[in-house]
Coordinates of C-alpha atoms in Angstrom, one line a residue:
Chain A
M4 CA 3.1 -32.0 3.9
E5 CA 4.5 -35.0 3.4
R6 CA 1.2 -36.6 2.7
F7 CA 0.9 -34.0 0.1
D8 CA 3.9 -34.8 -1.5
R9 CA 3.3 -38.7 -1.4
L10 CA -0.3 -38.1 -3.3
R11 CA 1.6 -36.0 -5.9
G12 CA 4.9 -38.3 -6.5
A13 CA 8.3 -37.3 -7.3
V14 CA 7.1 -33.9 -9.4
P15 CA 7.2 -30.4 -8.3
A16 CA 3.7 -29.1 -6.8
R17 CA 1.9 -27.3 -10.2
P18 CA 1.6 -23.8 -9.3
H19 CA -1.8 -22.0 -9.0
D20 CA -2.9 -19.2 -11.3
A21 CA -6.4 -16.7 -10.6
R22 CA -8.5 -18.9 -13.5
A23 CA -7.4 -22.3 -11.4
I24 CA -8.1 -20.7 -8.2
A25 CA -11.2 -19.4 -9.5
A26 CA -12.2 -22.5 -10.7
L27 CA -11.9 -24.2 -7.5
A28 CA -14.8 -21.6 -6.2
A29 CA -17.0 -22.7 -8.9
N30 CA -17.3 -26.4 -7.2
P31 CA -16.6 -26.4 -3.7
G32 CA -18.5 -29.6 -3.2
C33 CA -16.1 -31.6 -5.1
A34 CA -13.3 -33.7 -2.7
R35 CA -11.8 -35.2 -5.5
R36 CA -10.4 -31.6 -7.0
A37 CA -9.8 -30.2 -3.4
V38 CA -7.2 -32.9 -2.7
M39 CA -5.6 -32.8 -6.3
D40 CA -5.3 -28.9 -6.2
A41 CA -4.0 -28.8 -2.5
A42 CA -1.4 -31.4 -3.4
G43 CA -0.4 -29.5 -6.8
V44 CA -1.0 -32.8 -9.0
D45 CA -0.7 -32.1 -12.5
K46 CA -4.7 -33.1 -13.6
D47 CA -4.0 -31.9 -16.9
A48 CA -1.4 -34.9 -17.6
T49 CA -3.0 -37.3 -14.7
A50 CA -6.7 -36.7 -17.2
T51 CA -4.4 -37.3 -20.3
H52 CA -3.2 -40.6 -18.9
L53 CA -6.6 -41.8 -17.8
G54 CA -7.7 -41.4 -21.5
F55 CA -9.6 -38.3 -21.0
P56 CA -7.9 -35.4 -22.1
A57 CA -9.3 -32.5 -21.5
P58 CA -10.8 -30.0 -24.3
F59 CA -9.1 -27.5 -22.1
G60 CA -7.4 -24.2 -22.2
Q61 CA -8.4 -21.8 -24.0
S62 CA -8.1 -21.8 -28.3
P63 CA -5.6 -19.6 -29.5
F64 CA -8.1 -17.3 -31.3
A65 CA -9.5 -16.2 -28.1
I66 CA -6.6 -15.6 -26.4
T67 CA -5.4 -13.4 -29.4
R68 CA -8.5 -11.7 -29.4
G69 CA -8.4 -11.2 -25.8
N70 CA -4.9 -9.5 -25.9
A71 CA -5.6 -7.6 -28.5
F72 CA -8.7 -5.7 -26.5
E73 CA -6.9 -5.6 -23.7
A74 CA -4.3 -4.0 -25.7
L75 CA -6.7 -1.3 -26.9
V76 CA -7.8 -0.6 -23.2
K77 CA -4.4 -0.2 -22.0
D78 CA -3.0 1.7 -25.1
S79 CA -1.2 5.2 -24.5
G80 CA -1.1 5.1 -20.9
C81 CA -4.5 3.4 -20.4
A82 CA -6.1 6.2 -22.2
E83 CA -9.7 4.3 -22.8
L84 CA -9.8 3.2 -19.2
L85 CA -9.3 6.4 -18.3
R86 CA -12.0 7.9 -20.0
L87 CA -14.2 4.8 -18.6
L88 CA -13.2 5.4 -15.0
R89 CA -14.1 8.7 -15.2
E90 CA -17.4 8.3 -16.6
L91 CA -18.0 5.6 -14.1
L92 CA -16.5 6.7 -10.8
G93 CA -15.8 10.0 -11.3
L94 CA -12.2 9.8 -11.3
P95 CA -10.9 13.7 -10.9
I96 CA -9.0 14.6 -13.9
P97 CA -5.4 15.3 -12.5
L98 CA -5.5 11.5 -11.5
A99 CA -4.2 9.9 -14.4
A100 CA -0.7 8.7 -13.3
Y101 CA -0.1 5.3 -15.0
T102 CA 2.8 2.9 -13.6
D103 CA 3.8 -0.2 -15.3
L104 CA 4.9 -2.7 -12.0
G105 CA 5.8 -5.3 -14.6
D106 CA 8.0 -3.0 -16.6
I107 CA 11.3 -2.9 -14.5
G108 CA 13.6 -3.6 -17.0
G109 CA 14.6 -7.0 -18.4
N110 CA 12.9 -10.1 -17.5
P111 CA 13.4 -10.1 -13.9
S112 CA 12.4 -12.9 -11.3
A113 CA 8.6 -13.1 -9.8
H114 CA 10.6 -12.4 -6.3
L115 CA 12.1 -9.3 -7.6
R116 CA 8.8 -8.0 -9.4
H117 CA 6.6 -8.7 -6.1
A118 CA 8.9 -6.4 -4.0
H119 CA 8.8 -3.9 -6.5
T120 CA 5.1 -3.8 -6.1
L121 CA 4.8 -4.1 -2.8
K122 CA 6.9 -1.0 -2.5
L123 CA 4.4 0.7 -4.4
I124 CA 1.5 -0.3 -3.1
D125 CA 2.6 0.6 0.6
R126 CA 3.8 4.2 -0.7
A127 CA 0.3 4.2 -2.7
A128 CA -1.6 3.0 0.3
R129 CA -0.1 5.6 3.0
D130 CA -1.4 8.4 0.7
D131 CA 0.9 9.7 -0.7
D132 CA 0.1 12.1 -3.5
E133 CA 2.8 11.4 -5.7
A134 CA 2.3 7.7 -5.7
G135 CA -0.4 7.5 -8.7
T136 CA -3.5 5.9 -9.6
L137 CA -3.2 3.3 -12.3
Y138 CA -0.7 0.3 -11.1
D139 CA -0.6 -2.3 -14.4
H140 CA 0.4 -6.0 -13.5
P141 CA 0.7 -5.8 -10.3
L142 CA 2.4 -9.3 -8.9
L143 CA 0.0 -10.3 -6.3
R144 CA 0.6 -13.3 -4.2
L145 CA -1.7 -15.7 -2.5
E146 CA -1.1 -18.3 -0.1
I147 CA -3.1 -21.9 -1.0
A148 CA -2.9 -24.6 0.9
G149 CA 0.5 -23.9 2.4
H150 CA 2.2 -23.2 -1.2
T151 CA 2.7 -19.8 -2.0
S152 CA 1.1 -19.1 -5.6
Y153 CA 2.4 -15.7 -7.8
L154 CA -0.7 -14.6 -9.6
E155 CA 0.6 -13.0 -12.6
P156 CA -2.3 -11.0 -13.6
D157 CA -3.1 -8.9 -16.4
V158 CA -5.0 -6.8 -14.2
V159 CA -5.0 -3.0 -13.5
A160 CA -5.1 -1.8 -9.5
F161 CA -6.4 1.7 -9.3
R162 CA -6.7 4.1 -6.7
L163 CA -9.2 6.7 -5.8
A164 CA -10.2 8.5 -2.6
G165 CA -7.7 6.3 -0.4
R166 CA -9.6 3.0 -1.6
F167 CA -8.3 0.5 -4.3
H168 CA -10.4 -1.1 -6.9
I169 CA -9.4 -3.8 -9.1
V170 CA -10.2 -3.5 -13.0
E171 CA -10.8 -6.5 -15.0
I172 CA -10.6 -6.5 -19.1
K173 CA -12.7 -9.2 -20.9
S174 CA -13.3 -9.8 -24.3
F175 CA -17.0 -11.0 -24.3
A176 CA -19.4 -8.3 -25.5
I177 CA -22.0 -6.9 -23.3
V178 CA -24.6 -6.5 -25.7
D179 CA -27.7 -4.2 -25.1
G180 CA -26.1 -4.0 -21.5
Q181 CA -26.6 -8.0 -21.1
A182 CA -24.0 -10.6 -21.1
E183 CA -23.4 -14.2 -21.1
P184 CA -24.1 -15.0 -17.4
D185 CA -21.6 -17.7 -16.8
K186 CA -18.8 -15.5 -18.5
V187 CA -19.8 -12.5 -16.1
A188 CA -19.8 -15.1 -12.8
A189 CA -16.4 -16.7 -14.3
A190 CA -14.9 -12.9 -14.4
A191 CA -16.6 -12.3 -11.3
R192 CA -14.5 -15.4 -9.3
Q193 CA -11.5 -14.5 -11.2
A194 CA -11.8 -10.8 -10.2
A195 CA -12.8 -11.7 -6.4
V196 CA -9.0 -13.8 -6.4
Y197 CA -7.3 -10.7 -7.2
V198 CA -9.3 -8.9 -4.4
L199 CA -8.8 -11.0 -2.1
A200 CA -4.6 -11.3 -3.0
L201 CA -4.4 -7.5 -3.0
R202 CA -6.2 -7.1 0.3
T203 CA -3.8 -10.0 1.7
M204 CA -1.2 -7.6 0.4
L205 CA -2.3 -4.6 2.4
A206 CA -2.9 -6.8 5.4
E207 CA 1.0 -7.7 5.2
L208 CA 2.0 -4.5 4.6
G209 CA 0.1 -3.0 8.2
H210 CA -2.5 -1.4 6.2
D211 CA -6.7 -1.5 6.7
P212 CA -7.6 -4.8 3.8
A213 CA -11.0 -2.9 3.4
R214 CA -9.6 -0.6 1.6
V215 CA -9.6 -2.9 -1.3
S216 CA -13.2 -2.4 -2.5
H217 CA -15.3 -5.1 -3.4
E218 CA -17.2 -3.4 -6.7
V219 CA -14.5 -4.4 -9.3
V220 CA -14.8 -2.7 -12.6
L221 CA -15.3 -5.1 -15.7
V222 CA -14.5 -3.9 -18.9
C223 CA -15.8 -5.6 -22.0
P224 CA -16.5 -4.6 -25.5
E225 CA -20.0 -2.9 -25.8
N226 CA -22.1 -4.0 -28.5
F227 CA -20.9 -5.3 -31.7
A228 CA -18.1 -2.5 -31.9
N229 CA -14.8 -3.3 -30.4
R230 CA -15.4 -0.1 -27.9
P231 CA -14.8 -0.5 -24.1
A232 CA -17.5 0.0 -21.8
G233 CA -17.3 -0.3 -17.9
T234 CA -19.6 -2.1 -15.4
L235 CA -19.1 -2.4 -12.0
L236 CA -19.3 -5.7 -10.3
D237 CA -20.2 -6.6 -6.7
V238 CA -18.1 -9.6 -5.9
R239 CA -19.0 -10.4 -2.2
R240 CA -20.5 -13.4 -2.7
E241 CA -17.4 -14.6 -4.7
L242 CA -15.1 -13.3 -1.8
A243 CA -16.8 -15.1 0.6
V244 CA -16.9 -18.8 -1.4
L245 CA -13.3 -18.5 -2.2
R246 CA -12.2 -17.4 1.2
R247 CA -14.4 -20.5 2.5
Q248 CA -13.0 -22.9 -0.1
L249 CA -9.2 -21.7 0.7
S250 CA -9.9 -22.2 3.9
R251 CA -11.2 -25.8 3.1
M252 CA -8.2 -26.2 1.3
A253 CA -6.0 -25.4 4.4
R254 CA -8.0 -28.2 6.3
V255 CA -8.2 -30.3 3.1
G256 CA -6.2 -32.3 5.6
A257 CA -9.3 -33.9 7.2
I258 CA -10.6 -35.2 3.6
V259 CA -6.9 -36.9 3.3
D260 CA -7.0 -38.2 6.5
G261 CA -10.0 -40.5 5.8
L262 CA -7.8 -41.8 2.2
P263 CA -6.0 -44.7 2.6
E264 CA -2.5 -44.5 3.4
E265 CA -0.9 -45.8 0.4
L266 CA -2.9 -43.6 -2.1
T267 CA -1.0 -41.6 -4.5
F268 CA -2.0 -40.0 -7.9
D269 CA 2.0 -40.3 -9.2
L270 CA 2.3 -40.9 -12.7
A271 CA 5.6 -42.5 -12.2
P272 CA 7.4 -40.5 -15.3
D273 CA 10.5 -42.1 -17.0
A274 CA 13.4 -39.8 -17.6
D275 CA 11.7 -38.5 -20.8
G276 CA 8.4 -37.6 -19.0
V277 CA 6.0 -40.4 -20.3
P278 CA 4.1 -41.4 -17.6
T279 CA 4.6 -45.1 -17.0
R280 CA 1.9 -46.1 -14.2
P281 CA -0.3 -48.4 -14.9
V282 CA -3.7 -46.8 -16.1
P283 CA -6.4 -49.2 -13.9
E284 CA -4.1 -48.9 -11.1
L285 CA -4.3 -44.7 -11.9
R286 CA -8.2 -45.0 -12.1
E287 CA -8.6 -46.8 -9.2
A288 CA -6.8 -44.4 -7.2
V289 CA -8.6 -41.3 -8.4
R290 CA -11.8 -43.2 -8.0
T291 CA -10.9 -43.3 -4.5
V292 CA -11.3 -39.2 -3.8
G293 CA -15.3 -38.9 -4.2
A294 CA -15.9 -36.3 -7.3
R295 CA -19.1 -34.2 -6.9
Y296 CA -19.6 -33.9 -11.2
A297 CA -21.7 -31.0 -12.7
P298 CA -21.8 -30.0 -16.0
E299 CA -20.3 -26.6 -15.1
C300 CA -17.3 -28.7 -15.0
L301 CA -16.7 -28.9 -18.3
S302 CA -15.5 -25.6 -18.3
T303 CA -13.0 -25.3 -15.7
C304 CA -11.6 -28.7 -14.7
D305 CA -9.1 -30.9 -16.2
L306 CA -10.9 -34.2 -15.2
C307 CA -14.2 -33.2 -16.1
F308 CA -14.4 -36.0 -18.9
F309 CA -13.3 -38.4 -16.7
C310 CA -15.8 -37.5 -13.7
R311 CA -18.3 -37.2 -16.6
D312 CA -17.8 -40.7 -17.8
E313 CA -18.0 -41.9 -13.9
A314 CA -21.0 -40.1 -13.4
A315 CA -22.5 -41.6 -16.7
A316 CA -21.2 -44.9 -15.9
G317 CA -23.2 -45.0 -12.4
G318 CA -26.3 -43.2 -14.1
S319 CA -26.0 -40.2 -11.4
T320 CA -28.6 -38.0 -11.5
E321 CA -25.5 -35.4 -11.1
L322 CA -25.4 -35.7 -15.0
L323 CA -28.7 -33.3 -15.4
G324 CA -27.1 -30.1 -13.7
R325 CA -27.1 -28.9 -10.1
Q326 CA -30.7 -28.0 -10.1
V327 CA -32.1 -31.3 -11.3
R328 CA -29.8 -32.9 -8.5
D329 CA -31.0 -30.9 -5.9
A330 CA -34.7 -31.1 -6.8
L331 CA -34.4 -35.3 -6.6
G332 CA -32.6 -34.9 -3.3
G333 CA -32.5 -38.5 -1.9
V334 CA -32.2 -40.3 -5.4
A335 CA -28.9 -41.1 -6.7
T336 CA -29.1 -42.6 -10.0
V337 CA -31.6 -41.9 -13.4
S338 CA -32.6 -45.6 -12.8
E339 CA -34.0 -45.2 -9.6
A340 CA -36.0 -41.8 -10.3
L341 CA -37.6 -43.1 -13.4
G342 CA -38.6 -46.4 -10.9
L343 CA -40.2 -44.1 -8.6
A344 CA -41.6 -42.6 -11.2
D345 CA -43.7 -45.6 -12.9
G346 CA -44.6 -46.7 -9.7
S347 CA -42.1 -50.1 -10.2
L348 CA -40.5 -48.9 -7.3
T349 CA -41.1 -48.4 -3.7
P350 CA -40.1 -45.1 -2.3
G351 CA -37.9 -45.9 0.6
E352 CA -38.5 -43.8 3.8
G353 CA -37.9 -40.1 3.0
Q354 CA -38.2 -40.3 -0.1
E355 CA -42.5 -40.3 -0.6
E356 CA -42.6 -36.8 -1.3
I357 CA -40.0 -37.0 -4.3
A358 CA -41.8 -40.1 -5.2
R359 CA -45.4 -38.4 -5.3
L360 CA -44.0 -35.3 -7.6
L361 CA -42.1 -38.1 -9.8
R362 CA -45.5 -40.1 -10.4
L363 CA -47.5 -36.8 -11.1
A364 CA -44.7 -35.8 -13.6
D365 CA -45.0 -39.3 -15.0
R366 CA -48.9 -39.2 -15.6
I367 CA -48.9 -35.5 -17.1
Y368 CA -46.3 -36.9 -19.7
A369 CA -48.5 -39.8 -20.3
E370 CA -51.6 -37.8 -20.8
A371 CA -49.9 -35.3 -23.3
G372 CA -49.2 -38.3 -25.1
Chain B
M29 CA 11.1 14.9 -71.1
S30 CA 11.4 17.5 -68.8
E31 CA 9.3 19.6 -70.8
R32 CA 6.6 17.0 -70.2
L33 CA 7.3 17.5 -66.2
D34 CA 7.1 20.9 -66.5
A35 CA 4.0 21.1 -68.2
L36 CA 2.3 18.5 -66.1
E37 CA 3.9 20.9 -62.9
E38 CA 2.1 23.8 -64.3
R39 CA -1.2 21.7 -64.7
I40 CA -0.9 20.4 -60.9
N41 CA -0.6 24.1 -59.6
A42 CA -3.6 25.3 -61.9
L43 CA -5.4 22.5 -60.4
R44 CA -4.7 23.0 -56.8
A45 CA -5.6 26.8 -57.1
E46 CA -8.8 25.4 -58.5
V47 CA -9.4 23.2 -56.0
R48 CA -9.0 25.7 -53.3
R49 CA -11.4 28.1 -55.2
A50 CA -14.2 25.5 -55.4
V51 CA -13.1 24.7 -51.6
R52 CA -13.9 28.1 -50.6
A53 CA -17.1 28.4 -52.8
R54 CA -18.4 25.0 -51.0
D55 CA -18.9 23.6 -54.2
G56 CA -18.4 20.1 -53.1
A57 CA -19.1 18.2 -56.3
L58 CA -16.7 20.5 -58.3
A59 CA -13.8 20.0 -55.8
R60 CA -14.3 16.3 -56.0
S61 CA -14.0 16.0 -59.6
L62 CA -11.2 18.5 -59.6
R63 CA -9.3 16.6 -56.6
A64 CA -9.8 13.5 -58.7
E65 CA -8.3 15.2 -61.7
L66 CA -5.5 16.5 -60.1
R67 CA -4.5 12.9 -58.6
G68 CA -4.4 11.6 -61.9
V69 CA -1.9 14.3 -62.8
E70 CA 0.0 14.0 -60.2
R71 CA 0.3 10.2 -61.1
A72 CA 1.5 10.9 -64.3
W73 CA 4.1 13.4 -62.9
D74 CA 5.1 10.6 -60.4
Q75 CA 4.8 7.8 -63.5
A76 CA 7.1 10.7 -65.7
L77 CA 9.6 11.6 -62.9
A78 CA 10.2 7.5 -62.3
D79 CA 11.0 7.4 -66.1
Q80 CA 13.8 9.8 -66.0
E81 CA 15.3 7.6 -63.5
P82 CA 18.2 5.2 -63.9
P83 CA 16.8 1.8 -63.4
A84 CA 19.4 0.9 -60.7
R85 CA 18.1 3.9 -58.3
E86 CA 14.6 2.7 -58.6
T87 CA 15.0 0.3 -55.8
P88 CA 17.0 1.3 -53.2
S89 CA 14.9 -0.2 -50.5
A90 CA 15.8 -4.1 -51.1
S91 CA 15.4 -4.6 -47.4
E92 CA 11.4 -4.3 -48.2
P93 CA 10.9 -6.7 -50.8
D94 CA 7.2 -6.6 -50.2
E95 CA 6.9 -3.0 -51.3
A96 CA 7.7 -4.0 -54.8
P97 CA 4.4 -5.6 -55.7
R98 CA 2.4 -2.4 -55.0
A99 CA 4.8 0.3 -56.5
G100 CA 3.4 -0.7 -59.9
A101 CA 0.3 1.3 -59.6
A102 CA 1.4 4.5 -57.9
R103 CA 4.3 4.4 -55.8
E104 CA 3.5 5.0 -51.9
P105 CA 5.9 8.1 -51.3
G106 CA 7.3 6.3 -48.3
A107 CA 8.3 3.5 -50.1
L108 CA 11.4 4.7 -51.1
V109 CA 12.6 5.4 -47.6
P110 CA 14.0 3.0 -45.3
V111 CA 11.8 2.2 -42.8
R112 CA 14.3 3.8 -39.7
E113 CA 13.5 7.5 -41.6
Q114 CA 10.0 6.8 -41.9
V115 CA 9.9 5.9 -38.1
H116 CA 12.0 9.2 -37.4
Q117 CA 9.4 11.1 -39.5
A118 CA 6.2 10.3 -37.6
L119 CA 8.4 10.6 -34.4
T120 CA 9.2 14.2 -35.6
I121 CA 5.3 14.6 -36.6
L122 CA 4.6 13.7 -33.0
G123 CA 7.5 15.0 -30.8
V124 CA 6.6 12.6 -28.0
P125 CA 8.2 9.0 -27.1
A126 CA 5.2 6.7 -28.7
S127 CA 4.6 3.3 -29.0
A128 CA 5.3 1.2 -32.5
K129 CA 1.5 1.1 -32.6
M130 CA 1.1 4.7 -32.8
I131 CA 4.1 5.4 -34.6
V132 CA 2.3 3.0 -37.5
A133 CA -1.2 4.6 -37.2
V134 CA 0.0 8.0 -37.5
H135 CA 2.6 7.4 -40.3
G136 CA -0.4 5.7 -42.1
A137 CA -2.7 8.3 -41.7
L138 CA -0.7 11.3 -42.3
R139 CA 2.4 10.8 -44.4
A140 CA 0.2 8.0 -46.2
G141 CA 2.8 5.6 -45.4
S142 CA 2.8 1.7 -45.4
L143 CA 4.6 1.2 -42.5
R144 CA 4.0 -2.3 -40.8
G145 CA 4.1 -3.1 -37.0
T146 CA 6.4 -6.2 -37.7
Q147 CA 8.9 -3.9 -39.4
L148 CA 9.7 -1.8 -36.4
A149 CA 9.9 -5.1 -34.2
S150 CA 13.9 -5.2 -34.3
L151 CA 14.5 -1.8 -35.1
R152 CA 15.5 -0.8 -31.3
R153 CA 17.8 -3.7 -31.6
D154 CA 19.5 -3.1 -35.0
E155 CA 20.0 0.7 -33.9
E156 CA 21.4 -0.1 -30.5
R157 CA 24.0 -2.9 -32.4
S158 CA 24.8 -0.3 -34.7
F159 CA 25.3 2.2 -32.2
R160 CA 27.6 0.0 -29.8
S161 CA 29.8 -0.7 -32.8
S162 CA 30.8 2.9 -34.0
P163 CA 28.9 5.2 -31.1
F164 CA 27.6 8.2 -32.7
A165 CA 28.2 7.4 -36.0
R166 CA 24.7 8.5 -37.5
P167 CA 23.0 11.8 -37.3
Y168 CA 20.4 10.5 -35.2
Y169 CA 19.4 7.2 -33.5
L170 CA 16.1 5.6 -32.6
C171 CA 16.5 4.7 -29.2
A172 CA 14.4 3.9 -25.9
A173 CA 12.2 6.0 -23.3
L174 CA 13.7 5.9 -19.8
T175 CA 11.6 4.7 -17.0
D176 CA 12.0 6.1 -13.8
R177 CA 14.2 2.5 -12.8
L178 CA 16.5 4.1 -15.8
S179 CA 15.5 1.1 -17.9
A180 CA 13.9 1.0 -21.6
S181 CA 10.3 1.3 -21.1
R182 CA 8.8 -1.4 -23.1
G183 CA 7.7 -0.5 -26.5
L184 CA 8.4 3.3 -26.6
L185 CA 10.2 4.9 -29.4
T186 CA 12.0 8.3 -29.0
V187 CA 14.8 9.8 -31.2
S188 CA 18.5 10.3 -29.9
T189 CA 18.5 14.0 -30.3
W190 CA 15.8 14.8 -28.2
P191 CA 16.8 16.3 -24.9
L192 CA 16.7 13.3 -22.0
E193 CA 14.1 15.0 -20.5
R194 CA 11.7 14.5 -22.9
R195 CA 12.7 10.6 -23.4
A196 CA 12.2 10.2 -19.8
I197 CA 8.7 8.7 -18.4
G198 CA 7.3 9.5 -15.3
P199 CA 3.5 8.2 -14.1
L200 CA 2.2 11.3 -15.6
S201 CA 3.9 11.0 -19.0
P202 CA 1.7 8.1 -20.7
R203 CA -1.5 10.7 -20.6
V204 CA 0.5 13.9 -21.2
D205 CA 2.2 12.6 -24.3
F206 CA -1.1 10.9 -25.3
L207 CA -2.7 14.2 -24.8
T208 CA 0.7 15.7 -26.7
T209 CA -0.1 13.6 -29.5
A210 CA -3.6 14.3 -29.8
I211 CA -2.6 18.0 -30.3
R212 CA -0.1 17.3 -33.0
V213 CA -2.0 15.1 -35.2
A214 CA -5.0 18.0 -34.9
E215 CA -2.5 20.6 -35.7
H216 CA -1.1 18.4 -38.5
I217 CA -4.5 18.4 -40.2
L218 CA -5.0 22.1 -39.3
R219 CA -2.2 22.5 -41.3
L220 CA -3.1 20.5 -44.2
E221 CA -6.7 22.6 -44.2
E222 CA -4.9 25.7 -44.3
A223 CA -3.0 24.9 -47.3
G224 CA -6.0 24.1 -48.8
E225 CA -5.1 20.3 -49.3
P226 CA -7.7 17.8 -48.5
T227 CA -7.8 16.0 -45.0
P228 CA -6.6 11.9 -45.5
S229 CA -9.8 10.0 -44.1
G230 CA -7.4 8.2 -42.5
A231 CA -5.9 11.2 -40.5
E232 CA -9.7 12.1 -39.5
R233 CA -10.2 8.4 -38.0
L234 CA -7.1 8.7 -36.2
L235 CA -8.4 12.2 -35.1
S236 CA -11.7 10.9 -33.6
R237 CA -10.4 7.9 -32.3
L238 CA -8.0 9.9 -30.3
A239 CA -10.2 12.7 -29.5
Y240 CA -12.9 10.5 -27.9
N241 CA -10.5 10.3 -25.1
V242 CA -10.2 13.8 -24.6
P243 CA -12.4 14.9 -22.0
G244 CA -14.5 17.7 -23.2
V245 CA -14.0 17.3 -27.0
P246 CA -17.9 17.9 -28.4
V247 CA -18.6 14.3 -29.8
A248 CA -21.2 14.8 -32.7
P249 CA -22.1 11.5 -34.3
D250 CA -21.2 10.9 -38.1
A251 CA -19.1 13.8 -38.1
P252 CA -15.5 14.0 -37.4
P253 CA -14.3 16.4 -34.4
R254 CA -13.0 19.4 -35.4
P255 CA -9.4 20.0 -34.9
A256 CA -9.3 23.3 -33.2
M257 CA -11.7 21.6 -30.6
V258 CA -9.3 18.7 -29.8
V259 CA -6.6 21.2 -29.4
K260 CA -8.2 23.3 -27.0
A261 CA -9.6 20.3 -25.1
A262 CA -6.7 18.5 -24.7
R263 CA -4.5 21.6 -24.1
A264 CA -6.7 22.2 -20.7
E265 CA -6.4 18.8 -19.5
L266 CA -2.3 19.2 -20.5
E267 CA -2.0 22.1 -18.6
V268 CA -3.4 20.1 -15.1
H269 CA -0.6 17.6 -15.8
A270 CA 2.3 19.8 -17.2
G271 CA 4.3 20.7 -14.1
A272 CA 3.9 17.5 -12.4
D273 CA 5.0 16.0 -15.0
A274 CA 7.9 18.1 -16.1
D275 CA 9.3 17.8 -12.5
A276 CA 8.8 13.9 -12.7
R277 CA 10.5 13.8 -16.0
A278 CA 13.4 16.3 -15.1
R279 CA 14.2 14.0 -12.0
I280 CA 14.7 10.8 -13.9
A281 CA 16.7 12.7 -16.5
D282 CA 18.9 14.1 -14.1
R283 CA 19.6 10.6 -12.6
A284 CA 20.2 9.1 -15.9
R285 CA 23.0 11.6 -16.5
A286 CA 24.7 11.3 -13.6
R287 CA 24.6 7.3 -13.7
L288 CA 24.2 6.0 -17.2
G289 CA 26.9 5.8 -19.9
D290 CA 26.5 6.8 -23.7
A291 CA 24.8 3.9 -24.6
E292 CA 22.9 3.1 -21.6
R293 CA 21.2 6.6 -21.5
L294 CA 20.3 6.1 -25.1
F295 CA 18.9 2.2 -24.7
G296 CA 18.5 1.9 -20.9
G297 CA 20.1 0.5 -18.1
T298 CA 20.8 -2.8 -17.3
I299 CA 19.8 -4.9 -14.3
L300 CA 22.8 -4.9 -13.0
S301 CA 22.9 -1.1 -13.2
L302 CA 19.5 -1.5 -12.0
A303 CA 20.6 -3.4 -8.9
R304 CA 23.1 -0.5 -8.0
E305 CA 20.3 1.8 -8.3
E306 CA 18.5 -0.1 -5.5
A307 CA 21.6 -0.5 -3.2
S308 CA 22.4 3.4 -3.4

């Protein structure tokens, strides 16, 4: 733990939210992200200080639209959501109870709200008939690399036939049964975080964690209207990735042990919070931990521009996306691949096959003119 | 001047009777033109009445300066009434705790009002301040709905003259109140129809929006749902929830009576009283 404190410097650890946790699962191979997240480093501030501010955070318009759509779905005791659940899962008519776990008067602490959530979920898990069906704003908790993070979910959990389901409300449209795959994937990853947190909570309460369904209900606007429609999403794969990633973070010590003892990402902020650490020094420190850049990082990681710049400077094949990188297994840089293709470079051991394919591709391009 | 008003009123009455006959005879084109004429005469009547009023009394709505420019064409019926009065009207139509959004929608659709959500933002706080400085000085207060923890429910408005049972929010109450809202809106439209009044298009839109989430209402594309069907379907679901909801609400109301003071009973308990509740 002291090691992490030294890595982070003299600032409090940054709490994780579901979005950040989901992003972790998006690129499990990245040691840089794993170490910095485990230490609770403020990656945004680091990136800004390095001169690569992330284009990050949602646009205010997207947030407003998301909130408006969510309000529409949850209006009048989740009237729209009840209709969807009745159509989609055959929720019986008498099950219409709605409890807002976030609404306990004034603005109480996370701890109090979590206790309230625990109490009600426990009652619901005991299959008390009066315990209700829909639970809005449950405050869940997840342990990440030794830190306990509260997840502030805009999510509804509901109970049907003794099983809990998570409802994830997103404002991207499903047009003609199709939605943008990466947005659905991001929603699934985020929902998986909530499923995992709710399972953890049930396990803490001494119930069977498997009672939280791995099928989440995704609610999105349908076609070009603002009318909500629901689909079931299987998040088993995302759950497995997330679990593996979280256990890796718990074991991130192994990566950290391989790092130099004096390494720190401390920005050395002065009294006004302005970072005073020399930029070249910080750059060296960040580079000490290897990154695995992929174009997908641009939508999930604060450090993306820094890593992209690094990958571009090294001519790395990672810039071209995961598929290309995997297809060019064993060839690290773009110039190396080009050299193999035009025959100016002799393939090393194990590179013969990929070199043959590259030369073939080169010949085809040459013939095509 | 008052003779002119009398003449206009006679003309309005005659036109209304003609509209009714045309509607009964299913002569749509005639009914439309008669309605247009009726609206014209009503505007003239409004204007004539406004001319009679002394100018000082014309703008009692000083707190709503935005209303003034729009009042030129045809004064909106709600514009002369204070915001709290308009909210009270909408809540009286609904008869259940409602969110600011629903109040604005209902008032806009059924009373042709021009309430805006932002006008309601500080309403509850203002009412609470007024109550605390001089309790029970007003005939009614717009106040909070009470959750099962006896705190103010987020975003819901009620009227202080309602029984506590109606102002309490149990787990099933949001659904029950939603169904009641649908019934009240449908009944209001039915009453308009019976009186031979045209249904405002806003009211039809509101009703179809509500009816969409009531199970068992036949949905026809392009046609608004029939109010009578909405009432029937909503009553059917309401029957399922009514008993359990009434019990839960009565329990909350009893606790509120036993534990909360006057002001807290109207505007919700504080964290401190919640903590006491937890401890007991």
